[in-house]
């Protein structure tokens, strides 16, 4: 255990005097700045116990046995006395040590996708960016990762405050106006106010579930007071709301609904600036919409606001718009402003609390957000989380923001390596508390090789790195050697555990690695000096990358060449699905790793293939054709032992990868029984896409309803469905979230109880460009239907302005598999449809035809289908949507009027049998654009002018 680890251990044991001594010793090695906070805490603890504090003088180190780079880093920080001439000499020695460049690997011409890879085997699309929360939600559904059952559904709202009782009272008044059926609590967390805030708290006790916690005024302690409030929270969801941020009436409901949908997303609410200085809190209680009606003003905060004419606007709004509410942002934590955010409390267990070292304004949100980001949390800006920043009169404020930001920016650079740090030259580089790169080394009985291995990691051209060694229960003196050589090295982290195998040691090492970029190095191998730099530069050029890897050479223990390693010159996911091509040297992002289940500790071989298949499902890979890694062969390598087990697990992990992607129609199988062979074939699982369920009992009807950008007549429409379709068991209606009101929530709850059915008000997909995105709403509705677990036989795709006029549609539908209209592609959208590349490619791929040859266009209103066919259709629709999004080839036509029919034709071809079909339920005469008169409706109900197989008329306004 190194000196810093010993100090931390002593502190945790409450041996504060011993800990203080060790922290001072650590300061000689790591620098005073590294342990400044720990020393301060030890002294505070000792003062409380009235123990005399021994004094220590922290001297600059004059000599040590550290590696050259670490010596130079300490010297640059002023923690190591080296005369300038000697320093120049050391710099030159280091440059000579790392000057060797990796040589080019041999490259051959290849086909990116193997010729024998099945043409209809589509790997699941990757996210559009590292923060693609929509992709992640679909991934979780595919993997059956359900939201954990919440014991305490509700929102705990932490309101940090310091004085400013007038503004606090207005914020609490706006919380009284929340339109929600969900419970919530308020925790006013006082940072030592001089004002007496208790009268305000008592004023709202009857209106709100409110608590008050307080700490002594130690100066600016925002993080500490936030943590005080968070520790008091009783609900599963928490929110931080500054005392001057007055929430809109749907604020609580918006946050809870979004977190119930996906608690792996941290929600960020925008802000507007208003002046409430001359308005009493009672006025907000009397007028629930008052806060939203106030005019926007210019802010006094020149850090958070952006001038736009006579008002200030939230500087983040422009970026929210450009990045689809941060979905396409590569560093979303930079927009995580803690004055108005919400997240699941479980994330505090994963990443820890707000960092109380931040005792000046700014930076603490970025640092906390970065930890969320690194551990796999997503970020989403959500309009329903709008809050109104109440501007103080004049230019008064409790904090000097500009001065504070200058202080905290340095802490952020120390603790947030991703985005905030670049590659530094040796002349100015220094040690950071959180390194940019971690090289992890699982070590087992490697006493003779570990020094060369670790030194090759320390002697990299990139110095902003740590080496994280995990001793996996070695039975020789490996751990003793590691401690002796590196126990006092501030760039080496030493871990030890009972023997658990390579996967267990790797998981332990990665979980304890501090860097954002994680590099893998086996204990008997060693690196070329520029290995990390080559990979890191690729990551810095493209932040979407999940993994960068090079190639290697095989050498004897003495370093002599055996042969250059196998090199597949360009990465493709299809090739990785057939063979392990991601060889050493490998680096991946911590974020990507935390989005997987890590190394599989249940398998003994093929551990790496399994891990990199998992990572390849998370984000793109980049291959560098350089030989950067020396793989030492000595006969005991795990990769050349137990060939039979390795072969078995090779095929196992590939099939696991296919299963994770929802690919059921192919199985990856061995062609022979030779344990050394990896010859394979993809065996097709017949009838996997469509397999009818026989002899099902009557279950009932499900309705999928999409509303345009309004909600007029919603419950009249729902009542009409129930009146004429008594077999209905569930209805899901997609609406624009901005139209969601407390009244709708209450009515929906009453409607369910009155009619004894399940009613889902769905607002998952935004309404930007909604006209051409209805297929996305139908997909979202279908997913809600399946998740509900309500049983039904048929699903009907209804329209918001359709009116049912006849009974017995269910009896009619049961005679058929589907009800669709199949017409030629013509009319208004013809050119847009025939020029849509994704549609063209799918038609060619699955039907081997041109679009112009097909009859596959028809209205979506009144379409019906059996549930098992709907499952097959929407499985393909989901892939189609992913495809056009991945290629940014969005439909400019009503896709739902083509896709239902096209995919039905594909299923018929794959099944080799025609579906029993009928036209839709909807009567669509040519004069349908005219509204139906009462007389026409009466006649239609009596059967005049409406075919016997039609049950609903279109274009009726409720």
mmCIF file of C-alpha atoms in Angstrom, residues 154-158 235-240 341-345:
data_model
loop_
_atom_site.group_PDB
_atom_site.id
_atom_site.type_symbol
_atom_site.label_atom_id
_atom_site.label_comp_id
_atom_site.label_asym_id
_atom_site.label_seq_id
_atom_site.Cartn_x
_atom_site.Cartn_y
_atom_site.Cartn_z
ATOM 1 C CA UNK A 154 -41.986 10.742 -5.897
ATOM 2 C CA UNK A 155 -39.648 13.708 -6.121
ATOM 3 C CA UNK A 156 -37.512 15.087 -3.295
ATOM 4 C CA UNK A 157 -36.779 18.714 -4.155
ATOM 5 C CA UNK A 158 -33.640 20.111 -2.518
ATOM 6 C CA UNK A 235 -38.081 9.602 -2.547
ATOM 7 C CA UNK A 236 -36.336 7.665 -5.336
ATOM 8 C CA UNK A 237 -36.049 10.745 -7.535
ATOM 9 C CA UNK A 238 -34.290 13.923 -6.448
ATOM 10 C CA UNK A 239 -34.074 17.415 -7.829
ATOM 11 C CA UNK A 240 -31.828 20.368 -7.076
ATOM 12 C CA UNK A 341 -31.865 19.398 -12.479
ATOM 13 C CA UNK A 342 -33.386 16.043 -11.553
ATOM 14 C CA UNK A 343 -32.056 12.494 -11.460
ATOM 15 C CA UNK A 344 -32.586 9.141 -9.767
ATOM 16 C CA UNK A 345 -31.139 8.905 -6.266
#
